[in-house]
mmCIF file with all atom_site columns, N, CA and C in Angstrom:
data_model
loop_
_atom_site.group_PDB
_atom_site.id
_atom_site.type_symbol
_atom_site.label_atom_id
_atom_site.label_alt_id
_atom_site.label_comp_id
_atom_site.label_asym_id
_atom_site.label_entity_id
_atom_site.label_seq_id
_atom_site.pdbx_PDB_ins_code
_atom_site.Cartn_x
_atom_site.Cartn_y
_atom_site.Cartn_z
_atom_site.occupancy
_atom_site.B_iso_or_equiv
_atom_site.pdbx_formal_charge
_atom_site.auth_seq_id
_atom_site.auth_comp_id
_atom_site.auth_asym_id
_atom_site.auth_atom_id
_atom_site.pdbx_PDB_model_num
ATOM 1   N N  . UNK A 1 1  ? 58.227  94.405  62.567  1.00 56.00 ? 77  UNK A N  1
ATOM 2   C CA . UNK A 1 1  ? 58.724  95.752  62.496  1.00 56.00 ? 77  UNK A CA 1
ATOM 3   C C  . UNK A 1 1  ? 59.662  95.981  63.683  1.00 56.00 ? 77  UNK A C  1
ATOM 4   N N  . UNK A 1 2  ? 60.787  96.606  63.443  1.00 64.00 ? 78  UNK A N  1
ATOM 5   C CA . UNK A 1 2  ? 61.803  96.833  64.470  1.00 64.00 ? 78  UNK A CA 1
ATOM 6   C C  . UNK A 1 2  ? 61.624  98.229  65.076  1.00 64.00 ? 78  UNK A C  1
ATOM 7   N N  . UNK A 1 3  ? 61.615  98.290  66.404  1.00 70.00 ? 79  UNK A N  1
ATOM 8   C CA . UNK A 1 3  ? 61.485  99.561  67.099  1.00 70.00 ? 79  UNK A CA 1
ATOM 9   C C  . UNK A 1 3  ? 62.884  100.028 67.510  1.00 70.00 ? 79  UNK A C  1
ATOM 10  N N  . UNK A 1 4  ? 63.419  101.064 66.870  1.00 76.00 ? 80  UNK A N  1
ATOM 11  C CA . UNK A 1 4  ? 64.774  101.543 67.114  1.00 76.00 ? 80  UNK A CA 1
ATOM 12  C C  . UNK A 1 4  ? 64.845  102.693 68.117  1.00 76.00 ? 80  UNK A C  1
ATOM 13  N N  . UNK A 1 5  ? 63.788  102.925 68.842  1.00 79.00 ? 81  UNK A N  1
ATOM 14  C CA . UNK A 1 5  ? 63.809  104.010 69.816  1.00 79.00 ? 81  UNK A CA 1
ATOM 15  C C  . UNK A 1 5  ? 64.622  103.600 71.039  1.00 79.00 ? 81  UNK A C  1
ATOM 16  N N  . UNK A 1 6  ? 65.261  104.597 71.651  1.00 79.00 ? 82  UNK A N  1
ATOM 17  C CA . UNK A 1 6  ? 66.016  104.348 72.875  1.00 79.00 ? 82  UNK A CA 1
ATOM 18  C C  . UNK A 1 6  ? 65.048  104.196 74.038  1.00 79.00 ? 82  UNK A C  1
ATOM 19  N N  . UNK A 1 7  ? 65.375  103.291 74.933  1.00 79.00 ? 83  UNK A N  1
ATOM 20  C CA . UNK A 1 7  ? 64.545  103.089 76.116  1.00 79.00 ? 83  UNK A CA 1
ATOM 21  C C  . UNK A 1 7  ? 65.359  103.468 77.335  1.00 79.00 ? 83  UNK A C  1
ATOM 22  N N  . UNK A 1 8  ? 64.805  104.310 78.181  1.00 81.00 ? 84  UNK A N  1
ATOM 23  C CA . UNK A 1 8  ? 65.488  104.784 79.380  1.00 81.00 ? 84  UNK A CA 1
ATOM 24  C C  . UNK A 1 8  ? 64.827  104.176 80.608  1.00 81.00 ? 84  UNK A C  1
ATOM 25  N N  . UNK A 1 9  ? 65.669  103.816 81.575  1.00 83.00 ? 85  UNK A N  1
ATOM 26  C CA . UNK A 1 9  ? 65.162  103.339 82.846  1.00 83.00 ? 85  UNK A CA 1
ATOM 27  C C  . UNK A 1 9  ? 65.179  104.490 83.836  1.00 83.00 ? 85  UNK A C  1
ATOM 28  N N  . UNK A 1 10 ? 64.225  104.530 84.679  1.00 85.00 ? 86  UNK A N  1
ATOM 29  C CA . UNK A 1 10 ? 64.181  105.549 85.720  1.00 85.00 ? 86  UNK A CA 1
ATOM 30  C C  . UNK A 1 10 ? 65.048  105.079 86.881  1.00 85.00 ? 86  UNK A C  1
ATOM 31  N N  . UNK A 1 11 ? 66.041  105.882 87.228  1.00 87.00 ? 87  UNK A N  1
ATOM 32  C CA . UNK A 1 11 ? 66.922  105.540 88.338  1.00 87.00 ? 87  UNK A CA 1
ATOM 33  C C  . UNK A 1 11 ? 66.813  106.611 89.418  1.00 87.00 ? 87  UNK A C  1
ATOM 34  N N  . UNK A 1 12 ? 67.152  106.221 90.627  1.00 87.00 ? 88  UNK A N  1
ATOM 35  C CA . UNK A 1 12 ? 67.112  107.166 91.745  1.00 87.00 ? 88  UNK A CA 1
ATOM 36  C C  . UNK A 1 12 ? 68.223  108.200 91.566  1.00 87.00 ? 88  UNK A C  1
ATOM 37  N N  . UNK A 1 13 ? 67.997  109.452 91.951  1.00 84.00 ? 89  UNK A N  1
ATOM 38  C CA . UNK A 1 13 ? 69.040  110.468 91.820  1.00 84.00 ? 89  UNK A CA 1
ATOM 39  C C  . UNK A 1 13 ? 70.193  110.193 92.776  1.00 84.00 ? 89  UNK A C  1
ATOM 40  N N  . UNK A 1 14 ? 71.390  110.603 92.380  1.00 88.00 ? 90  UNK A N  1
ATOM 41  C CA . UNK A 1 14 ? 72.572  110.424 93.224  1.00 88.00 ? 90  UNK A CA 1
ATOM 42  C C  . UNK A 1 14 ? 72.442  111.281 94.480  1.00 88.00 ? 90  UNK A C  1
ATOM 43  N N  . UNK A 1 15 ? 72.042  112.536 94.306  1.00 86.00 ? 91  UNK A N  1
ATOM 44  C CA . UNK A 1 15 ? 71.849  113.447 95.426  1.00 86.00 ? 91  UNK A CA 1
ATOM 45  C C  . UNK A 1 15 ? 70.363  113.746 95.541  1.00 86.00 ? 91  UNK A C  1
ATOM 46  N N  . UNK A 1 16 ? 69.795  113.454 96.689  1.00 87.00 ? 92  UNK A N  1
ATOM 47  C CA . UNK A 1 16 ? 68.371  113.669 96.904  1.00 87.00 ? 92  UNK A CA 1
ATOM 48  C C  . UNK A 1 16 ? 68.049  115.163 96.861  1.00 87.00 ? 92  UNK A C  1
ATOM 49  N N  . UNK A 1 17 ? 66.876  115.548 96.385  1.00 82.00 ? 93  UNK A N  1
ATOM 50  C CA . UNK A 1 17 ? 66.511  116.959 96.320  1.00 82.00 ? 93  UNK A CA 1
ATOM 51  C C  . UNK A 1 17 ? 66.623  117.693 97.650  1.00 82.00 ? 93  UNK A C  1
ATOM 52  N N  . UNK A 1 18 ? 66.399  117.015 98.753  1.00 79.00 ? 94  UNK A N  1
ATOM 53  C CA . UNK A 1 18 ? 66.511  117.676 100.062 1.00 79.00 ? 94  UNK A CA 1
ATOM 54  C C  . UNK A 1 18 ? 67.929  118.184 100.306 1.00 79.00 ? 94  UNK A C  1
ATOM 55  N N  . UNK A 1 19 ? 68.912  117.573 99.660  1.00 79.00 ? 95  UNK A N  1
ATOM 56  C CA . UNK A 1 19 ? 70.304  117.975 99.855  1.00 79.00 ? 95  UNK A CA 1
ATOM 57  C C  . UNK A 1 19 ? 70.637  119.258 99.085  1.00 79.00 ? 95  UNK A C  1
ATOM 58  N N  . UNK A 1 20 ? 70.085  119.431 97.889  1.00 78.00 ? 96  UNK A N  1
ATOM 59  C CA . UNK A 1 20 ? 70.476  120.571 97.067  1.00 78.00 ? 96  UNK A CA 1
ATOM 60  C C  . UNK A 1 20 ? 69.369  121.601 96.861  1.00 78.00 ? 96  UNK A C  1
ATOM 61  N N  . UNK A 1 21 ? 68.162  121.299 97.253  1.00 80.00 ? 97  UNK A N  1
ATOM 62  C CA . UNK A 1 21 ? 67.056  122.216 97.051  1.00 80.00 ? 97  UNK A CA 1
ATOM 63  C C  . UNK A 1 21 ? 67.146  123.375 98.049  1.00 80.00 ? 97  UNK A C  1
ATOM 64  N N  . UNK A 1 22 ? 67.017  124.596 97.565  1.00 81.00 ? 98  UNK A N  1
ATOM 65  C CA . UNK A 1 22 ? 67.170  125.771 98.427  1.00 81.00 ? 98  UNK A CA 1
ATOM 66  C C  . UNK A 1 22 ? 65.837  126.438 98.774  1.00 81.00 ? 98  UNK A C  1
ATOM 67  N N  . UNK A 1 23 ? 64.727  125.808 98.417  1.00 84.00 ? 99  UNK A N  1
ATOM 68  C CA . UNK A 1 23 ? 63.420  126.419 98.674  1.00 84.00 ? 99  UNK A CA 1
ATOM 69  C C  . UNK A 1 23 ? 63.212  126.696 100.161 1.00 84.00 ? 99  UNK A C  1
ATOM 70  N N  . UNK A 1 24 ? 63.460  125.684 101.011 1.00 83.00 ? 100 UNK A N  1
ATOM 71  C CA . UNK A 1 24 ? 63.250  125.871 102.451 1.00 83.00 ? 100 UNK A CA 1
ATOM 72  C C  . UNK A 1 24 ? 64.183  126.944 103.010 1.00 83.00 ? 100 UNK A C  1
ATOM 73  N N  . UNK A 1 25 ? 65.419  126.976 102.550 1.00 80.00 ? 101 UNK A N  1
ATOM 74  C CA . UNK A 1 25 ? 66.368  127.998 103.011 1.00 80.00 ? 101 UNK A CA 1
ATOM 75  C C  . UNK A 1 25 ? 65.905  129.392 102.599 1.00 80.00 ? 101 UNK A C  1
ATOM 76  N N  . UNK A 1 26 ? 65.423  129.510 101.375 1.00 81.00 ? 102 UNK A N  1
ATOM 77  C CA . UNK A 1 26 ? 64.955  130.809 100.890 1.00 81.00 ? 102 UNK A CA 1
ATOM 78  C C  . UNK A 1 26 ? 63.746  131.286 101.684 1.00 81.00 ? 102 UNK A C  1
ATOM 79  N N  . UNK A 1 27 ? 62.836  130.382 101.982 1.00 86.00 ? 103 UNK A N  1
ATOM 80  C CA . UNK A 1 27 ? 61.648  130.756 102.738 1.00 86.00 ? 103 UNK A CA 1
ATOM 81  C C  . UNK A 1 27 ? 61.993  131.112 104.185 1.00 86.00 ? 103 UNK A C  1
ATOM 82  N N  . UNK A 1 28 ? 63.078  130.535 104.720 1.00 87.00 ? 104 UNK A N  1
ATOM 83  C CA . UNK A 1 28 ? 63.480  130.822 106.100 1.00 87.00 ? 104 UNK A CA 1
ATOM 84  C C  . UNK A 1 28 ? 64.422  132.021 106.192 1.00 87.00 ? 104 UNK A C  1
ATOM 85  N N  . UNK A 1 29 ? 64.778  132.620 105.029 1.00 86.00 ? 105 UNK A N  1
ATOM 86  C CA . UNK A 1 29 ? 65.650  133.786 105.022 1.00 86.00 ? 105 UNK A CA 1
ATOM 87  C C  . UNK A 1 29 ? 67.120  133.447 105.194 1.00 86.00 ? 105 UNK A C  1
ATOM 88  N N  . UNK A 1 30 ? 67.496  132.184 104.970 1.00 82.00 ? 106 UNK A N  1
ATOM 89  C CA . UNK A 1 30 ? 68.896  131.774 105.084 1.00 82.00 ? 106 UNK A CA 1
ATOM 90  C C  . UNK A 1 30 ? 69.571  131.842 103.718 1.00 82.00 ? 106 UNK A C  1
ATOM 91  N N  . UNK A 1 31 ? 70.859  131.486 103.702 1.00 77.00 ? 107 UNK A N  1
ATOM 92  C CA . UNK A 1 31 ? 71.632  131.542 102.461 1.00 77.00 ? 107 UNK A CA 1
ATOM 93  C C  . UNK A 1 31 ? 71.073  130.579 101.417 1.00 77.00 ? 107 UNK A C  1
ATOM 94  N N  . UNK A 1 32 ? 71.178  130.988 100.162 1.00 75.00 ? 108 UNK A N  1
ATOM 95  C CA . UNK A 1 32 ? 70.707  130.158 99.071  1.00 75.00 ? 108 UNK A CA 1
ATOM 96  C C  . UNK A 1 32 ? 71.848  129.677 98.186  1.00 75.00 ? 108 UNK A C  1
ATOM 97  N N  . UNK A 1 33 ? 73.061  129.997 98.556  1.00 74.00 ? 109 UNK A N  1
ATOM 98  C CA . UNK A 1 33 ? 74.209  129.594 97.748  1.00 74.00 ? 109 UNK A CA 1
ATOM 99  C C  . UNK A 1 33 ? 75.219  128.871 98.620  1.00 74.00 ? 109 UNK A C  1
ATOM 100 N N  . UNK A 1 34 ? 76.259  128.372 97.974  1.00 73.00 ? 110 UNK A N  1
ATOM 101 C CA . UNK A 1 34 ? 77.322  127.689 98.702  1.00 73.00 ? 110 UNK A CA 1
ATOM 102 C C  . UNK A 1 34 ? 78.560  128.581 98.795  1.00 73.00 ? 110 UNK A C  1
ATOM 103 N N  . UNK A 1 35 ? 78.360  129.884 98.996  1.00 79.00 ? 111 UNK A N  1
ATOM 104 C CA . UNK A 1 35 ? 79.479  130.815 99.072  1.00 79.00 ? 111 UNK A CA 1
ATOM 105 C C  . UNK A 1 35 ? 80.427  130.489 100.220 1.00 79.00 ? 111 UNK A C  1
ATOM 106 N N  . UNK A 1 36 ? 79.914  129.939 101.309 1.00 76.00 ? 112 UNK A N  1
ATOM 107 C CA . UNK A 1 36 ? 80.766  129.561 102.433 1.00 76.00 ? 112 UNK A CA 1
ATOM 108 C C  . UNK A 1 36 ? 81.755  128.490 101.995 1.00 76.00 ? 112 UNK A C  1
ATOM 109 N N  . UNK A 1 37 ? 81.269  127.502 101.268 1.00 79.00 ? 113 UNK A N  1
ATOM 110 C CA . UNK A 1 37 ? 82.150  126.433 100.763 1.00 79.00 ? 113 UNK A CA 1
ATOM 111 C C  . UNK A 1 37 ? 83.143  126.979 99.755  1.00 79.00 ? 113 UNK A C  1
ATOM 112 N N  . UNK A 1 38 ? 82.696  127.846 98.886  1.00 82.00 ? 114 UNK A N  1
ATOM 113 C CA . UNK A 1 38 ? 83.594  128.428 97.883  1.00 82.00 ? 114 UNK A CA 1
ATOM 114 C C  . UNK A 1 38 ? 84.680  129.258 98.549  1.00 82.00 ? 114 UNK A C  1
ATOM 115 N N  . UNK A 1 39 ? 84.333  129.981 99.596  1.00 83.00 ? 115 UNK A N  1
ATOM 116 C CA . UNK A 1 39 ? 85.320  130.774 100.321 1.00 83.00 ? 115 UNK A CA 1
ATOM 117 C C  . UNK A 1 39 ? 86.361  129.895 100.996 1.00 83.00 ? 115 UNK A C  1
ATOM 118 N N  . UNK A 1 40 ? 85.917  128.778 101.576 1.00 81.00 ? 116 UNK A N  1
ATOM 119 C CA . UNK A 1 40 ? 86.849  127.850 102.211 1.00 81.00 ? 116 UNK A CA 1
ATOM 120 C C  . UNK A 1 40 ? 87.807  127.267 101.168 1.00 81.00 ? 116 UNK A C  1
ATOM 121 N N  . UNK A 1 41 ? 87.261  126.852 100.020 1.00 81.00 ? 117 UNK A N  1
ATOM 122 C CA . UNK A 1 41 ? 88.101  126.293 98.951  1.00 81.00 ? 117 UNK A CA 1
ATOM 123 C C  . UNK A 1 41 ? 89.092  127.321 98.425  1.00 81.00 ? 117 UNK A C  1
ATOM 124 N N  . UNK A 1 42 ? 88.681  128.570 98.330  1.00 85.00 ? 118 UNK A N  1
ATOM 125 C CA . UNK A 1 42 ? 89.564  129.629 97.867  1.00 85.00 ? 118 UNK A CA 1
ATOM 126 C C  . UNK A 1 42 ? 90.716  129.831 98.848  1.00 85.00 ? 118 UNK A C  1
ATOM 127 N N  . UNK A 1 43 ? 90.416  129.863 100.144 1.00 84.00 ? 119 UNK A N  1
ATOM 128 C CA . UNK A 1 43 ? 91.458  129.997 101.161 1.00 84.00 ? 119 UNK A CA 1
ATOM 129 C C  . UNK A 1 43 ? 92.409  128.817 101.160 1.00 84.00 ? 119 UNK A C  1
ATOM 130 N N  . UNK A 1 44 ? 91.876  127.623 100.979 1.00 78.00 ? 120 UNK A N  1
ATOM 131 C CA . UNK A 1 44 ? 92.681  126.400 100.901 1.00 78.00 ? 120 UNK A CA 1
ATOM 132 C C  . UNK A 1 44 ? 93.646  126.471 99.722  1.00 78.00 ? 120 UNK A C  1
ATOM 133 N N  . UNK A 1 45 ? 93.134  126.893 98.566  1.00 82.00 ? 121 UNK A N  1
ATOM 134 C CA . UNK A 1 45 ? 93.976  127.012 97.369  1.00 82.00 ? 121 UNK A CA 1
ATOM 135 C C  . UNK A 1 45 ? 95.089  128.030 97.569  1.00 82.00 ? 121 UNK A C  1
ATOM 136 N N  . UNK A 1 46 ? 94.778  129.135 98.231  1.00 84.00 ? 122 UNK A N  1
ATOM 137 C CA . UNK A 1 46 ? 95.804  130.162 98.466  1.00 84.00 ? 122 UNK A CA 1
ATOM 138 C C  . UNK A 1 46 ? 96.845  129.685 99.469  1.00 84.00 ? 122 UNK A C  1
ATOM 139 N N  . UNK A 1 47 ? 96.431  128.939 100.479 1.00 78.00 ? 123 UNK A N  1
ATOM 140 C CA . UNK A 1 47 ? 97.363  128.423 101.467 1.00 78.00 ? 123 UNK A CA 1
ATOM 141 C C  . UNK A 1 47 ? 98.364  127.456 100.844 1.00 78.00 ? 123 UNK A C  1
ATOM 142 N N  . UNK A 1 48 ? 97.861  126.550 100.003 1.00 76.00 ? 124 UNK A N  1
ATOM 143 C CA . UNK A 1 48 ? 98.712  125.525 99.409  1.00 76.00 ? 124 UNK A CA 1
ATOM 144 C C  . UNK A 1 48 ? 99.320  125.930 98.074  1.00 76.00 ? 124 UNK A C  1
ATOM 145 N N  . UNK A 1 49 ? 98.865  126.997 97.493  1.00 78.00 ? 125 UNK A N  1
ATOM 146 C CA . UNK A 1 49 ? 99.425  127.450 96.220  1.00 78.00 ? 125 UNK A CA 1
ATOM 147 C C  . UNK A 1 49 ? 98.735  126.883 95.001  1.00 78.00 ? 125 UNK A C  1
ATOM 148 N N  . UNK A 1 50 ? 97.935  125.842 95.157  1.00 74.00 ? 126 UNK A N  1
ATOM 149 C CA . UNK A 1 50 ? 97.133  125.299 94.064  1.00 74.00 ? 126 UNK A CA 1
ATOM 150 C C  . UNK A 1 50 ? 96.000  124.462 94.652  1.00 74.00 ? 126 UNK A C  1
ATOM 151 N N  . UNK A 1 51 ? 95.044  124.100 93.812  1.00 72.00 ? 127 UNK A N  1
ATOM 152 C CA . UNK A 1 51 ? 93.827  123.469 94.293  1.00 72.00 ? 127 UNK A CA 1
ATOM 153 C C  . UNK A 1 51 ? 94.016  122.020 94.738  1.00 72.00 ? 127 UNK A C  1
ATOM 154 N N  . UNK A 1 52 ? 94.945  121.294 94.124  1.00 73.00 ? 128 UNK A N  1
ATOM 155 C CA . UNK A 1 52 ? 95.102  119.873 94.422  1.00 73.00 ? 128 UNK A CA 1
ATOM 156 C C  . UNK A 1 52 ? 96.543  119.534 94.766  1.00 73.00 ? 128 UNK A C  1
ATOM 157 N N  . UNK A 1 53 ? 97.005  119.902 95.962  1.00 73.00 ? 129 UNK A N  1
ATOM 158 C CA . UNK A 1 53 ? 98.389  119.597 96.322  1.00 73.00 ? 129 UNK A CA 1
ATOM 159 C C  . UNK A 1 53 ? 98.565  118.105 96.600  1.00 73.00 ? 129 UNK A C  1
ATOM 160 N N  . UNK A 1 54 ? 99.794  117.637 96.482  1.00 79.00 ? 130 UNK A N  1
ATOM 161 C CA . UNK A 1 54 ? 100.070 116.245 96.831  1.00 79.00 ? 130 UNK A CA 1
ATOM 162 C C  . UNK A 1 54 ? 100.009 116.094 98.345  1.00 79.00 ? 130 UNK A C  1
ATOM 163 N N  . UNK A 1 55 ? 99.951  114.877 98.804  1.00 79.00 ? 131 UNK A N  1
ATOM 164 C CA . UNK A 1 55 ? 99.920  114.617 100.239 1.00 79.00 ? 131 UNK A CA 1
ATOM 165 C C  . UNK A 1 55 ? 101.186 115.150 100.905 1.00 79.00 ? 131 UNK A C  1
ATOM 166 N N  . UNK A 1 56 ? 102.316 114.982 100.256 1.00 80.00 ? 132 UNK A N  1
ATOM 167 C CA . UNK A 1 56 ? 103.602 115.450 100.794 1.00 80.00 ? 132 UNK A CA 1
ATOM 168 C C  . UNK A 1 56 ? 103.609 116.978 100.926 1.00 80.00 ? 132 UNK A C  1
ATOM 169 N N  . UNK A 1 57 ? 103.171 117.675 99.903  1.00 76.00 ? 133 UNK A N  1
ATOM 170 C CA . UNK A 1 57 ? 103.120 119.143 99.934  1.00 76.00 ? 133 UNK A CA 1
ATOM 171 C C  . UNK A 1 57 ? 102.174 119.625 101.028 1.00 76.00 ? 133 UNK A C  1
ATOM 172 N N  . UNK A 1 58 ? 101.011 119.023 101.115 1.00 71.00 ? 134 UNK A N  1
ATOM 173 C CA . UNK A 1 58 ? 100.042 119.425 102.124 1.00 71.00 ? 134 UNK A CA 1
ATOM 174 C C  . UNK A 1 58 ? 100.544 119.197 103.534 1.00 71.00 ? 134 UNK A C  1
ATOM 175 N N  . UNK A 1 59 ? 101.196 118.060 103.756 1.00 78.00 ? 135 UNK A N  1
ATOM 176 C CA . UNK A 1 59 ? 101.743 117.759 105.081 1.00 78.00 ? 135 UNK A CA 1
ATOM 177 C C  . UNK A 1 59 ? 102.828 118.757 105.461 1.00 78.00 ? 135 UNK A C  1
ATOM 178 N N  . UNK A 1 60 ? 103.720 119.067 104.542 1.00 77.00 ? 136 UNK A N  1
ATOM 179 C CA . UNK A 1 60 ? 104.793 120.027 104.815 1.00 77.00 ? 136 UNK A CA 1
ATOM 180 C C  . UNK A 1 60 ? 104.233 121.408 105.133 1.00 77.00 ? 136 UNK A C  1
ATOM 181 N N  . UNK A 1 61 ? 103.281 121.862 104.377 1.00 72.00 ? 137 UNK A N  1
ATOM 182 C CA . UNK A 1 61 ? 102.725 123.200 104.598 1.00 72.00 ? 137 UNK A CA 1
ATOM 183 C C  . UNK A 1 61 ? 101.982 123.255 105.930 1.00 72.00 ? 137 UNK A C  1
ATOM 184 N N  . UNK A 1 62 ? 101.189 122.239 106.250 1.00 72.00 ? 138 UNK A N  1
ATOM 185 C CA . UNK A 1 62 ? 100.475 122.226 107.516 1.00 72.00 ? 138 UNK A CA 1
ATOM 186 C C  . UNK A 1 62 ? 101.439 122.166 108.697 1.00 72.00 ? 138 UNK A C  1
ATOM 187 N N  . UNK A 1 63 ? 102.533 121.439 108.554 1.00 73.00 ? 139 UNK A N  1
ATOM 188 C CA . UNK A 1 63 ? 103.533 121.344 109.614 1.00 73.00 ? 139 UNK A CA 1
ATOM 189 C C  . UNK A 1 63 ? 104.205 122.702 109.841 1.00 73.00 ? 139 UNK A C  1
ATOM 190 N N  . UNK A 1 64 ? 104.531 123.406 108.752 1.00 70.00 ? 140 UNK A N  1
ATOM 191 C CA . UNK A 1 64 ? 105.176 124.708 108.839 1.00 70.00 ? 140 UNK A CA 1
ATOM 192 C C  . UNK A 1 64 ? 104.234 125.738 109.456 1.00 70.00 ? 140 UNK A C  1
ATOM 193 N N  . UNK A 1 65 ? 102.954 125.696 109.094 1.00 64.00 ? 141 UNK A N  1
ATOM 194 C CA . UNK A 1 65 ? 101.975 126.670 109.586 1.00 64.00 ? 141 UNK A CA 1
ATOM 195 C C  . UNK A 1 65 ? 101.788 126.512 111.096 1.00 64.00 ? 141 UNK A C  1
ATOM 196 N N  . UNK A 1 66 ? 101.848 125.299 111.616 1.00 59.00 ? 142 UNK A N  1
ATOM 197 C CA . UNK A 1 66 ? 101.583 125.065 113.040 1.00 59.00 ? 142 UNK A CA 1
ATOM 198 C C  . UNK A 1 66 ? 102.814 125.211 113.922 1.00 59.00 ? 142 UNK A C  1
ATOM 199 N N  . UNK A 1 67 ? 103.961 125.510 113.364 1.00 57.00 ? 143 UNK A N  1
ATOM 200 C CA . UNK A 1 67 ? 105.173 125.667 114.176 1.00 57.00 ? 143 UNK A CA 1
ATOM 201 C C  . UNK A 1 67 ? 105.237 127.066 114.742 1.00 57.00 ? 143 UNK A C  1
#
């Protein structure tokens, strides 16, 4: 008799729970979201005009901003 069921292997997670779990932060009264990162990405996008600028565009804009 042929067993046609799929067999899954247990693999280690790419990101460990300690990295993304917010339980300890919530219990300590700290932030539970990544709003700080989202705010930084939003500012970056506004500075460069889009989310993924080329290396040339990014270099030119950073050079102009620091002059």
